[in-house]
Tab-separated table of C-alpha atoms and ligand atoms in Angstrom:
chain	number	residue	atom	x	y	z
A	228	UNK	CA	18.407	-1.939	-5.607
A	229	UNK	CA	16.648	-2.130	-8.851
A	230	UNK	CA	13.461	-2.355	-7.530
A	231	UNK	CA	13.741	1.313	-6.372
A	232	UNK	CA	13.355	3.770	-9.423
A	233	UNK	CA	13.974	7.114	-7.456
A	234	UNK	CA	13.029	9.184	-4.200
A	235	UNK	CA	9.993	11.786	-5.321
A	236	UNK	CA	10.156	14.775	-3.377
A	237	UNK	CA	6.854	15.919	-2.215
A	238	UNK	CA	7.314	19.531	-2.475
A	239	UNK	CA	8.892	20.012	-5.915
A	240	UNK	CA	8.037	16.866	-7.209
A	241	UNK	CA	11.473	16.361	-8.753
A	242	UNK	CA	12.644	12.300	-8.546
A	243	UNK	CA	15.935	12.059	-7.359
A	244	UNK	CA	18.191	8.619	-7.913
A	245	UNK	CA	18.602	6.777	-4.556
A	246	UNK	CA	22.442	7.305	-4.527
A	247	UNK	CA	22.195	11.124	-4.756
A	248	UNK	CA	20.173	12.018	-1.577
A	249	UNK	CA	20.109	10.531	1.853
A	250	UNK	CA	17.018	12.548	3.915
A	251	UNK	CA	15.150	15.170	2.145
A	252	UNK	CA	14.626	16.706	-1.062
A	253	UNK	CA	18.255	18.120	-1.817
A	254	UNK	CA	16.446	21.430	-3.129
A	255	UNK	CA	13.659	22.025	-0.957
A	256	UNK	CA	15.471	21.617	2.447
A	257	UNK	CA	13.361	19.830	5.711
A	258	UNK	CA	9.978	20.557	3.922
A	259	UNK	CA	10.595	18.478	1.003
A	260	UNK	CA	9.955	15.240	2.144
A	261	UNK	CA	10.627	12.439	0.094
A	262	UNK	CA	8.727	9.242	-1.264
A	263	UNK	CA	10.172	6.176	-2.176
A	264	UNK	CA	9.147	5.319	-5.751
A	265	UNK	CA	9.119	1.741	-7.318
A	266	UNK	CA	9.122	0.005	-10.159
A	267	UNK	CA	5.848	-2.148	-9.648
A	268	UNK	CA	6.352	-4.046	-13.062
A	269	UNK	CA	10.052	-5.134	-12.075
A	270	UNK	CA	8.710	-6.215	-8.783
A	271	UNK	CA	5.586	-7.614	-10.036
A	272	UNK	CA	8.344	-10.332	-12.363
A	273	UNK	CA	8.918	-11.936	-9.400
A	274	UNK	CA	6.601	-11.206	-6.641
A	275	UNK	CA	2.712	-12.478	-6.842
A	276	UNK	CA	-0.261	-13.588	-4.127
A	277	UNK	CA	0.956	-17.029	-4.602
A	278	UNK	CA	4.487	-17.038	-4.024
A	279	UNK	CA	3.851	-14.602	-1.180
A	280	UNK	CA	1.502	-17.345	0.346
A	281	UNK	CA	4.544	-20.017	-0.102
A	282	UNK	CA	6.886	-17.671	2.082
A	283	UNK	CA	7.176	-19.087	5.290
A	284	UNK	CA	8.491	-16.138	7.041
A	285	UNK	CA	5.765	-15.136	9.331
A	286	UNK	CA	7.322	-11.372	9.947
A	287	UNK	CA	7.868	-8.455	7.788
A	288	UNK	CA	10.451	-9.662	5.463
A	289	UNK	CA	7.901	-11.178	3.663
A	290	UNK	CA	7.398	-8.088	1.976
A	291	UNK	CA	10.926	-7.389	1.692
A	292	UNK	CA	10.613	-7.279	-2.179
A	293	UNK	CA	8.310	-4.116	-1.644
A	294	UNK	CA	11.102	-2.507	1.200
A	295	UNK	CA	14.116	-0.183	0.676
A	296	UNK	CA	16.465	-2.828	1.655
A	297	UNK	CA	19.716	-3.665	0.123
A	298	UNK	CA	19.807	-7.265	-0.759
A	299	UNK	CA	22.474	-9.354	1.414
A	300	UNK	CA	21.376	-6.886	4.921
A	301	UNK	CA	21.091	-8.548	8.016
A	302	UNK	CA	17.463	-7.973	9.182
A	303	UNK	CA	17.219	-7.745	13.058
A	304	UNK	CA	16.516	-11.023	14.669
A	305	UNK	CA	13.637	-9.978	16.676
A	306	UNK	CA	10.184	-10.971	15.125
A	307	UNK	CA	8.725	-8.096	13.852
A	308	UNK	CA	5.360	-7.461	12.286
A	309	UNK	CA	2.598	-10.498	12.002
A	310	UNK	CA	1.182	-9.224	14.344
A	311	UNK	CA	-2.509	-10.463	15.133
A	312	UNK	CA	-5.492	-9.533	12.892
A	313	UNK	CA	-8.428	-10.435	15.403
A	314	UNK	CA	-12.237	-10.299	14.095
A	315	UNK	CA	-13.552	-8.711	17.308
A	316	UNK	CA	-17.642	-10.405	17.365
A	317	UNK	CA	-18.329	-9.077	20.507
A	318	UNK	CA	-17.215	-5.580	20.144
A	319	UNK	CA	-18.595	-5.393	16.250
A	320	UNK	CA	-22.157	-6.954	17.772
A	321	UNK	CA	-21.837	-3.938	20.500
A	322	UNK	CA	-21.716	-1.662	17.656
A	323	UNK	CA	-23.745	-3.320	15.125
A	324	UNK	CA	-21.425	-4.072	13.056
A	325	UNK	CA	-20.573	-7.103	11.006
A	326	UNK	CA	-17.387	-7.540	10.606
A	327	UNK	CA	-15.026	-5.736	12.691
A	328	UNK	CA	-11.264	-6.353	12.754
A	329	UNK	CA	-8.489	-5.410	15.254
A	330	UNK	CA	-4.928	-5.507	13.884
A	331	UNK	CA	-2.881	-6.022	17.770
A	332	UNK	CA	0.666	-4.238	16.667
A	333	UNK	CA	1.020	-3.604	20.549
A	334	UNK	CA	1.590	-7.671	20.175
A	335	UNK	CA	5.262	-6.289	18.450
A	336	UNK	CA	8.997	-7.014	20.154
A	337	UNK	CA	8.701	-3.629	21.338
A	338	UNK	CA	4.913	-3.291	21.872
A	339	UNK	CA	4.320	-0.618	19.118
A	340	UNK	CA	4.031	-0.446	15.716
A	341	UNK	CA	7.099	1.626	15.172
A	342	UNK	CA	9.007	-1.391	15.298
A	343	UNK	CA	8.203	-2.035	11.621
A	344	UNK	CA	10.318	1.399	10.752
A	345	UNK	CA	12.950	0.839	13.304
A	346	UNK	CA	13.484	-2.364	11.672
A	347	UNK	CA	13.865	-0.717	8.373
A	348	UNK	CA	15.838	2.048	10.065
A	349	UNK	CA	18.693	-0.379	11.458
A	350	UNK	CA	18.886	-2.345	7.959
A	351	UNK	CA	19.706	1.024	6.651
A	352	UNK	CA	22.427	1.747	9.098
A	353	UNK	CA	24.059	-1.871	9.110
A	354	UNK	CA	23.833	-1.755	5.218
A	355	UNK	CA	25.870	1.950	5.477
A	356	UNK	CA	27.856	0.704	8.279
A	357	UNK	CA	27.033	3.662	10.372
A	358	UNK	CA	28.262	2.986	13.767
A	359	UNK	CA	25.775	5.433	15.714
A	360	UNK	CA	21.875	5.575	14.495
A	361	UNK	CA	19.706	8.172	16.596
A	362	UNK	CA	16.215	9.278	16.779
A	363	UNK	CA	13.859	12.302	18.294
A	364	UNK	CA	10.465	10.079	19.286
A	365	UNK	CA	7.469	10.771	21.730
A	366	UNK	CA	8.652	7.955	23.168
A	367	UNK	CA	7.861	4.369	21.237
A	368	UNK	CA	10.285	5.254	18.305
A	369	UNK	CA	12.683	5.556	20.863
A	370	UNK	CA	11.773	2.186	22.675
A	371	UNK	CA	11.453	0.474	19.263
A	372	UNK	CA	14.979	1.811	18.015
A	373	UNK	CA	16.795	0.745	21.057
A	374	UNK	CA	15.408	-2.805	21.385
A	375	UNK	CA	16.567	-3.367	18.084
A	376	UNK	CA	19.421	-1.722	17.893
A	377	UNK	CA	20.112	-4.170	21.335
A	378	UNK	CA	19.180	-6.992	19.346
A	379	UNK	CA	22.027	-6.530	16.737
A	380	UNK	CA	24.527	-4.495	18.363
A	381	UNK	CA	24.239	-1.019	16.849
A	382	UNK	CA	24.867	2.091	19.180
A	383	UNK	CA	22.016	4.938	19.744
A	384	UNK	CA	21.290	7.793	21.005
A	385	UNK	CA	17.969	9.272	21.960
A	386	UNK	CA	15.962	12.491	22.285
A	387	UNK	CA	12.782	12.380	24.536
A	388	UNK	CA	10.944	15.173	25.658
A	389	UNK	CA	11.051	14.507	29.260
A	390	UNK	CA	7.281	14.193	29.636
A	391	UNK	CA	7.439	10.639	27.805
A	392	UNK	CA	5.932	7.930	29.970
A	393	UNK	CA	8.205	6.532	32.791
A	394	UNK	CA	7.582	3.113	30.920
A	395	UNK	CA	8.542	4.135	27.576
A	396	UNK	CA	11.745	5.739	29.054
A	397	UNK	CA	12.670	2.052	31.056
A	398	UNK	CA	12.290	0.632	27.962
A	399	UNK	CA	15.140	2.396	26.308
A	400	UNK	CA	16.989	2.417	29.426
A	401	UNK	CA	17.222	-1.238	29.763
A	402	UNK	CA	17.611	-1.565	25.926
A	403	UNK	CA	21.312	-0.044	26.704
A	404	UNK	CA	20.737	3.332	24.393
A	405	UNK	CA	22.114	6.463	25.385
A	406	UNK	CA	18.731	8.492	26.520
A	407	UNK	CA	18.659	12.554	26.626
A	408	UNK	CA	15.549	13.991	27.871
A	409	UNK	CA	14.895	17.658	26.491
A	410	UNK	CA	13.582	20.110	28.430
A	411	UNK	CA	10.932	20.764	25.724
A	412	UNK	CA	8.456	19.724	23.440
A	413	UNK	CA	8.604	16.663	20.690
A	414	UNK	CA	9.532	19.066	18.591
A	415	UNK	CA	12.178	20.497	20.441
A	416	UNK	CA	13.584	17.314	20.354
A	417	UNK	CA	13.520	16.473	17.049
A	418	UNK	CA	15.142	19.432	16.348
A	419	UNK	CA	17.623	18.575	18.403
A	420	UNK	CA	18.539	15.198	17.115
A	421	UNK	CA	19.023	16.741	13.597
A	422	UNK	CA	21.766	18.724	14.839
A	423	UNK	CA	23.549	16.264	16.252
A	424	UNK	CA	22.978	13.899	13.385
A	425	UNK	CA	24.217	16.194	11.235
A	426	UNK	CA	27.262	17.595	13.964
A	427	UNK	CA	28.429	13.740	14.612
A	428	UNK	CA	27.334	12.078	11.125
A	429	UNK	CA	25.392	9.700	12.690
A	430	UNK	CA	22.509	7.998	10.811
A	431	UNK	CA	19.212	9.722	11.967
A	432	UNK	CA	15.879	7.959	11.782
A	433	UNK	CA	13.521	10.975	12.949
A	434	UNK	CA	10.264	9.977	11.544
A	435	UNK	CA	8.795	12.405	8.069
A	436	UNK	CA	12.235	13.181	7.819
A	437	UNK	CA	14.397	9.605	6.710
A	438	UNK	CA	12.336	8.483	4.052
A	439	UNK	CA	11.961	4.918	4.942
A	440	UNK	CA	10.066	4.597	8.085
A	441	UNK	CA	6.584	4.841	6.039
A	442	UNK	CA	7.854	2.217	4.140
A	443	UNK	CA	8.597	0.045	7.300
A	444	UNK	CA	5.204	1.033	8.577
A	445	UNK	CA	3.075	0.099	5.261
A	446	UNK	CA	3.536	-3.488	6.319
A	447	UNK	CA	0.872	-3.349	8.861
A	448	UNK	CA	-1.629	-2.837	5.606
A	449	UNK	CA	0.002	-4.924	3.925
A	450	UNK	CA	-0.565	-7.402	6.866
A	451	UNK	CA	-4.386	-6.426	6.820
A	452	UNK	CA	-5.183	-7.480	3.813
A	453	UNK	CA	-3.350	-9.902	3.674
A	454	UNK	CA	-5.049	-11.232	6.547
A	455	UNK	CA	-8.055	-11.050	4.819
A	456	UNK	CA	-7.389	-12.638	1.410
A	457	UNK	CA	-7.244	-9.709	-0.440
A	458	UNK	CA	-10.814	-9.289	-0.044
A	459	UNK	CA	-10.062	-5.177	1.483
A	460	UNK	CA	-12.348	-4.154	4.631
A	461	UNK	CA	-13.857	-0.714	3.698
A	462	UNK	CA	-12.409	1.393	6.054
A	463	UNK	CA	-8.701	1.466	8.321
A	464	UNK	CA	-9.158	3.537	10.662
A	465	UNK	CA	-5.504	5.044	12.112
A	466	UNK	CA	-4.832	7.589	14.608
A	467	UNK	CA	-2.019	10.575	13.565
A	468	UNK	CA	0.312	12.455	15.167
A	469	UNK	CA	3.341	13.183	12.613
A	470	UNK	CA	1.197	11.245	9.623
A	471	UNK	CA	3.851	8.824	8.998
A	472	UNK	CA	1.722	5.757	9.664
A	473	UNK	CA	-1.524	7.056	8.411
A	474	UNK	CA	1.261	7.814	4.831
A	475	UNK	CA	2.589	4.378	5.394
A	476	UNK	CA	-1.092	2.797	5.275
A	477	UNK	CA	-1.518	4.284	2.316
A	478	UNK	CA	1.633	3.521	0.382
A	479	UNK	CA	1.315	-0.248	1.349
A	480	UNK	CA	-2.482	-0.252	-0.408
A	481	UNK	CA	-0.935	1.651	-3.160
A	482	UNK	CA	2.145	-0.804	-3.778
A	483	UNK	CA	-0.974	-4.067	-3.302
A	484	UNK	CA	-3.073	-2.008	-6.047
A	485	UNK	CA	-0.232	-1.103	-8.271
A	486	UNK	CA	0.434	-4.883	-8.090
A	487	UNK	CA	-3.009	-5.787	-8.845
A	488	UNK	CA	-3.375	-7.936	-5.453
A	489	UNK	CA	-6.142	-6.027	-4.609
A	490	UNK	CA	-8.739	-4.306	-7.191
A	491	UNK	CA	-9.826	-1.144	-4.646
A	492	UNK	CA	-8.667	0.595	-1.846
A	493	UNK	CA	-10.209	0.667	1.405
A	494	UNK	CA	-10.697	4.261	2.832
A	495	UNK	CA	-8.507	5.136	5.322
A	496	UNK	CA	-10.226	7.518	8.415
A	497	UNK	CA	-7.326	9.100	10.076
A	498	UNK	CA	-7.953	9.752	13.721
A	499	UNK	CA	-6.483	12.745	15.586
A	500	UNK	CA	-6.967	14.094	19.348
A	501	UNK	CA	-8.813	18.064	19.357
A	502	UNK	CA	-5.960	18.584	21.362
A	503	UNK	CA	-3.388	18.097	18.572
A	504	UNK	CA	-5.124	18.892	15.369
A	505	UNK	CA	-2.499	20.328	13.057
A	506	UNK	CA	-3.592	17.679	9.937
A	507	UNK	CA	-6.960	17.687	10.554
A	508	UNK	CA	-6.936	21.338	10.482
A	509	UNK	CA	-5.561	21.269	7.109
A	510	UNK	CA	-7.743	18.545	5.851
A	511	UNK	CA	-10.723	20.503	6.926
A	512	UNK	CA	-9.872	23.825	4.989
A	513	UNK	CA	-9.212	21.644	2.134
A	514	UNK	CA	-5.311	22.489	2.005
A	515	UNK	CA	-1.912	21.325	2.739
A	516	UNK	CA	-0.531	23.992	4.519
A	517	UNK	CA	-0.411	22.753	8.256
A	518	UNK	CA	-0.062	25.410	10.510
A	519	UNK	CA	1.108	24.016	14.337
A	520	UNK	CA	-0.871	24.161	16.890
A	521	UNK	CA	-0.087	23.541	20.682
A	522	UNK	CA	-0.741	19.997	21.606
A	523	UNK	CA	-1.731	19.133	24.884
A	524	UNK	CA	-3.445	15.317	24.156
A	525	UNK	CA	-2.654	12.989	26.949
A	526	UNK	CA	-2.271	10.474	23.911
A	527	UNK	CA	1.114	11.417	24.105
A	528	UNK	CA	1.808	9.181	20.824
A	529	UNK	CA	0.273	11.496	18.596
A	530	UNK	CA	0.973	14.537	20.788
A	531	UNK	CA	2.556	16.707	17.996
A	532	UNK	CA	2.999	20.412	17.299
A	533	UNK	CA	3.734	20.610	13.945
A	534	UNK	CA	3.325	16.826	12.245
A	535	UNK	CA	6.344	15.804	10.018
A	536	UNK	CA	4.611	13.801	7.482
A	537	UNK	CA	1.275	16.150	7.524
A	538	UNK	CA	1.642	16.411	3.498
A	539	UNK	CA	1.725	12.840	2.726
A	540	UNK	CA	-0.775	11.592	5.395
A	541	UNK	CA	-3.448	14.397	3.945
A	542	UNK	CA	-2.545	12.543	0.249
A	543	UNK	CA	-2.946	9.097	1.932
A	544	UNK	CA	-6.425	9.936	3.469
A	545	UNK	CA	-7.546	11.906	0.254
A	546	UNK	CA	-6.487	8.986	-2.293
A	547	UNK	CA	-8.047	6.747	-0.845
A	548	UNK	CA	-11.179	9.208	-0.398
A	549	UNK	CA	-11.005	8.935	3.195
A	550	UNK	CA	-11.834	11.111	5.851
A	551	UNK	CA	-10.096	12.664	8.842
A	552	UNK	CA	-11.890	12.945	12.411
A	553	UNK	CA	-10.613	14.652	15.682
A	554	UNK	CA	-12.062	13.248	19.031
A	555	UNK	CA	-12.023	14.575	22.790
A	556	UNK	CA	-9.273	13.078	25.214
A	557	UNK	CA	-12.265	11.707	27.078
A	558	UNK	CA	-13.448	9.671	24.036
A	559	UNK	CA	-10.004	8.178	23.606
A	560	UNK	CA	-10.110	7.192	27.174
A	561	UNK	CA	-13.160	5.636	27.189
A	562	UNK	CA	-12.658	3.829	23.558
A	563	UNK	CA	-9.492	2.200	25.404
A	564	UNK	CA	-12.123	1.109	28.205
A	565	UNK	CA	-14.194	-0.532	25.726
A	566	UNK	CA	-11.485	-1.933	23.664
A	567	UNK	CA	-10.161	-3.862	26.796
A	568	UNK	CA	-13.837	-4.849	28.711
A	569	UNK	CA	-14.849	-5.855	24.844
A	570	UNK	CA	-12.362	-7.568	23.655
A	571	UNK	CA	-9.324	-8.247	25.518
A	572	UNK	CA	-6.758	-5.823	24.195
A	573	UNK	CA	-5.051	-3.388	26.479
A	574	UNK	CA	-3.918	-0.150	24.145
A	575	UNK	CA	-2.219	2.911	25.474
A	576	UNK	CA	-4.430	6.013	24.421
A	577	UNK	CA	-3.537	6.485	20.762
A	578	UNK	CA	-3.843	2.792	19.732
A	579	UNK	CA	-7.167	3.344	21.047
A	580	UNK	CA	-8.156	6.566	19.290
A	581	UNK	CA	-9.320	4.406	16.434
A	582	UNK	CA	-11.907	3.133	18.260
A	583	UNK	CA	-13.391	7.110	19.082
A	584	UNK	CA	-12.989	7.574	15.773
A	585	UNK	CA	-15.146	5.263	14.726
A	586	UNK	CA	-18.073	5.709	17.106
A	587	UNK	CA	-17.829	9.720	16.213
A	588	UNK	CA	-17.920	8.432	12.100
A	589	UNK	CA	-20.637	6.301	12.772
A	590	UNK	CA	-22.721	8.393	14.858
A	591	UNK	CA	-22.110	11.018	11.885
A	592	UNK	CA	-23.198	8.171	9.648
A	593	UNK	CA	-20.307	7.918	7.202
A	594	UNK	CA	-19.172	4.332	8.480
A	595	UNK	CA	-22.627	2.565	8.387
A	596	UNK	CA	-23.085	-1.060	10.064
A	597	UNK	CA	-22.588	-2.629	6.607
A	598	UNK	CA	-18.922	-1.933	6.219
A	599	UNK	CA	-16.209	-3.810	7.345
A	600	UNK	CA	-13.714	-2.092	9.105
A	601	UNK	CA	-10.101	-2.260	10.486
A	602	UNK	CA	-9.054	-0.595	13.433
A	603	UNK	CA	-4.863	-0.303	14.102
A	604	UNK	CA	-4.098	-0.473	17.718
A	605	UNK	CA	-0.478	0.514	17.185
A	606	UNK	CA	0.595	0.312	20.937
A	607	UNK	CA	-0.003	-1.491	24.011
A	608	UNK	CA	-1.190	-0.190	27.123
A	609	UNK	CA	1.160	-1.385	29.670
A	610	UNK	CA	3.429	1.441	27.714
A	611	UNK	CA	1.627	3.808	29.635
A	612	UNK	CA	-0.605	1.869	32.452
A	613	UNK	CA	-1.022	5.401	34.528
A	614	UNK	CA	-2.610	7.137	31.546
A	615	UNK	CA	-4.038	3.637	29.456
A	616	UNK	CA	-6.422	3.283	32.356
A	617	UNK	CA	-7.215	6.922	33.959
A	618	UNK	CA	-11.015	6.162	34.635
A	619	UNK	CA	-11.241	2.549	34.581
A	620	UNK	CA	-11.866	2.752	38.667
A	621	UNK	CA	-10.467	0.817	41.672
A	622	UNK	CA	-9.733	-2.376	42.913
A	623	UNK	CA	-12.056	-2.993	46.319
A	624	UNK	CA	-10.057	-3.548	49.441
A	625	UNK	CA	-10.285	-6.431	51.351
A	626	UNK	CA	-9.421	-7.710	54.694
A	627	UNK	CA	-7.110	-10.901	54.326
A	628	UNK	CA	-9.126	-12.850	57.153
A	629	UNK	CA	-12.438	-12.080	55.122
A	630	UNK	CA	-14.028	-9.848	57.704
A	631	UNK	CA	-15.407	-7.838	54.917
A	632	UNK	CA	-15.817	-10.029	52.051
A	633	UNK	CA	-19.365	-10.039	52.086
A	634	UNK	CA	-20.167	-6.038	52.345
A	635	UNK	CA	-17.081	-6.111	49.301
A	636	UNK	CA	-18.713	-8.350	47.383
A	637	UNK	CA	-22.063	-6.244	47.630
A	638	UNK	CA	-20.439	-2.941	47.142
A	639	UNK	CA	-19.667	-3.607	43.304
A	640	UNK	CA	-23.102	-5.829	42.939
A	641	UNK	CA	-21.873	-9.471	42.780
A	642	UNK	CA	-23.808	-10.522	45.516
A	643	UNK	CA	-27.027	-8.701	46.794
B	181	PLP	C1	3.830	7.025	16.720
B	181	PLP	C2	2.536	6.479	17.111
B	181	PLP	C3	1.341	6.908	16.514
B	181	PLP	C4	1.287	8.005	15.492
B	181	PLP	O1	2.054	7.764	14.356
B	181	PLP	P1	2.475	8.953	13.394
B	181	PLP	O2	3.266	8.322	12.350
B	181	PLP	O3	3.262	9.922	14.250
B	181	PLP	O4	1.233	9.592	12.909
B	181	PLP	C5	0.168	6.319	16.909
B	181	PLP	N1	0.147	5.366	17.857
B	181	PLP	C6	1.268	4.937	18.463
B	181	PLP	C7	1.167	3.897	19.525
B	181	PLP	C8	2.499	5.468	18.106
B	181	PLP	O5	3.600	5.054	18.735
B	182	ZN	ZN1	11.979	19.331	-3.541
């Protein structure tokens, strides 16, 4: 893969050849996360805005030029990525803002955006011929790994914490994987599955540890702008709970700049719950030492103790000047409320944390009503229905015969 000129390890900075290292920095152990380095001119001999708008393929392997895939793989057959970019008038008008954009990745096989790394994730295993892949997740790795795994016929074995959503857990059940629950944390889980990755040699995917699932998850910015001709909104907004997509966003506007598809790079605002703060902590006393903290967020996507990718998503957000932004459970909740009464789309609570995020940066007046913004709903709702619409009321009962109707129809105001 000649495209690839060597895995950068974030810690010591040393580049190590592709061939020579599998997870993590070789030297620095678990902390020394790696980053996938490329050789833009190589790429850039072959790969251009308008051969990219010839490819027909309306998924991610349009971009397979800028992925970590050996050529001749069998990519999964499910459709993954190209997902919607909506421009959202009514809920940009509700906020005063132009142009406001809403990239659906709850609309993937899977309903998350973690499809985009599984996919990368199986490639990697089918391409080794690994005949077991397994993954710690809060839940939507998991779901996204099986289904795909399903979909080509590759064994795996999952970690939970057994607090995931009953949804989330169906999902892998019916998927065929092999599910464990851990009496524990996230954490405790992904500590887990490294042991037994490294016990049964099977090939482990556990995100801000295998290099390649930011690179599987930059496709959704490549996607944006895309979407938009190039022509970058100012701000993505993401939420974070290991980093790994907020790092992903900003390798994919890296690789387009690098490239020269796109002559500036939005900001990105990465959005984390008060209740699991660990990178925002660190962004806000200016370091990149992230301590862990005891998350309790009922956005149990980006429920995380101590975030695996923390380094690279503070680089993303500070590269790109960005900003990072913590909001209340409450806010998250209602943002979801808003993103569904406003414009259609159902999220589960951490694709709608963007959406709090923004309100809190605009009330604070860093995104102002002239900039055009993206917001990344990177999950669906029906993933966790209980906790996606906690607050959104109750149906009115009714009497089949009718008896009632009337008094029903005037309790919630539709008649007087
Ligand atoms: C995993 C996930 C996130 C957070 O991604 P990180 O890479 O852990 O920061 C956000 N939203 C959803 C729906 C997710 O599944
Ligand atoms: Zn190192």
């Amino acid at each position: 893969m000649d495209h690839i000129a060597g895995l950068c390890c974030v810690k010591c900075e040393k580049t190590f050849s592709r061939e020579d290292v599998e997870y993590v920095c070789p030297e620095c152990g678990d902390e020394g996360i790696l980053d996938v380095i490329y050789d833009y001119d190589r790429i850039a001999s072959d790969f251009n805005r308008e051969n990219l708008a010839q490819d027909p393929r309306r998924n991610i392997w349009r971009y397979e030029k800028l992925l970590p895939i050996q050529p001749g793989t069998p990519h999964p057959p499910l459709s993954i990525g190209w997902t919607p970019l909506y421009r959202s008038l009514r809920l940009g008008k509700h906020f005063g803002l132009k142009s406001l954009y809403l990239k659906d990745d709850g609309r993937n096989p899977t309903a998350s955006l973690k499809d985009r790394a599984s996919a990368v994730g199986v490639c990697q295993a089918l391409s080794q011929k690994r005949p077991m892949i397994s993954t710690a997740s809060t839940g939507n790795a998991a779901s996204s790994l099986a289904g795909i795994c399903a979909s080509v016929g590759l064994e795996c074995v999952i970690f939970v914490p057994e607090s995931a959503p009953p949804a989330k857990i169906s999902q892998l059940l019916v998927f065929g994987a092999k599910v464990f629950a851990v009496k524990g944390t996230y954490d405790d889980a992904f500590d887990l599955c490294l042991r037994a990755c490294a016990e049964y040699g099977w090939y482990c995917r556990n995100t801000g540890y295998n290099p390649y699932m930011a690179e599987g998850k930059k496709t959704v910015s490549l996607e944006i702008c895309e979407g938009l001709e190039f022509d970058v909104p100012d701000w993505i907004l993401v939420s974070a709970g290991d980093g790994c997509i907020t790092d992903g966003v900003g390798k994919g506007l890296w690789d387009l700049k690098s490239l020269g598809f796109i002559d500036r790079l939005p900001r990105i605002a990465a959005v984390q719950s008060n209740e699991s703060a660990a990178i925002y902590n660190a962004w806000k006393a200016g370091t990149e030492k992230i301590e862990p903290v005891k998350a309790t967020t009922l956005a149990d996507s980006i429920s995380v103790n101590m975030p695996r990718d923390g380094v690279k998503a503070l680089r993303a957000v500070r590269k790109t000047n960005g900003v990072m932004v913590t909001v209340e459970d409450e806010a998250i909740l209602s943002a979801g409320r808003l993103l569904g009464k406003m414009a259609g789309v159902f999220a589960e609570p951490a694709g709608a944390a963007p959406l709090a995020g923004m309100i809190s940066l605009m009330d604070q007046g860093t995104i102002t009503p002239e900039d055009r913004v993206a917001l990344i709903v990177s999950g669906n709702g029906l993933k966790d229905a209980a906790g996606a619409s906690r607050g959104a009321g109750e149906p009115v009962q009714v009497q089949p015969n009718g008896s009632d109707l009337e008094s029903a129809l005037q309790s919630v105001g539709l008649i007087s």
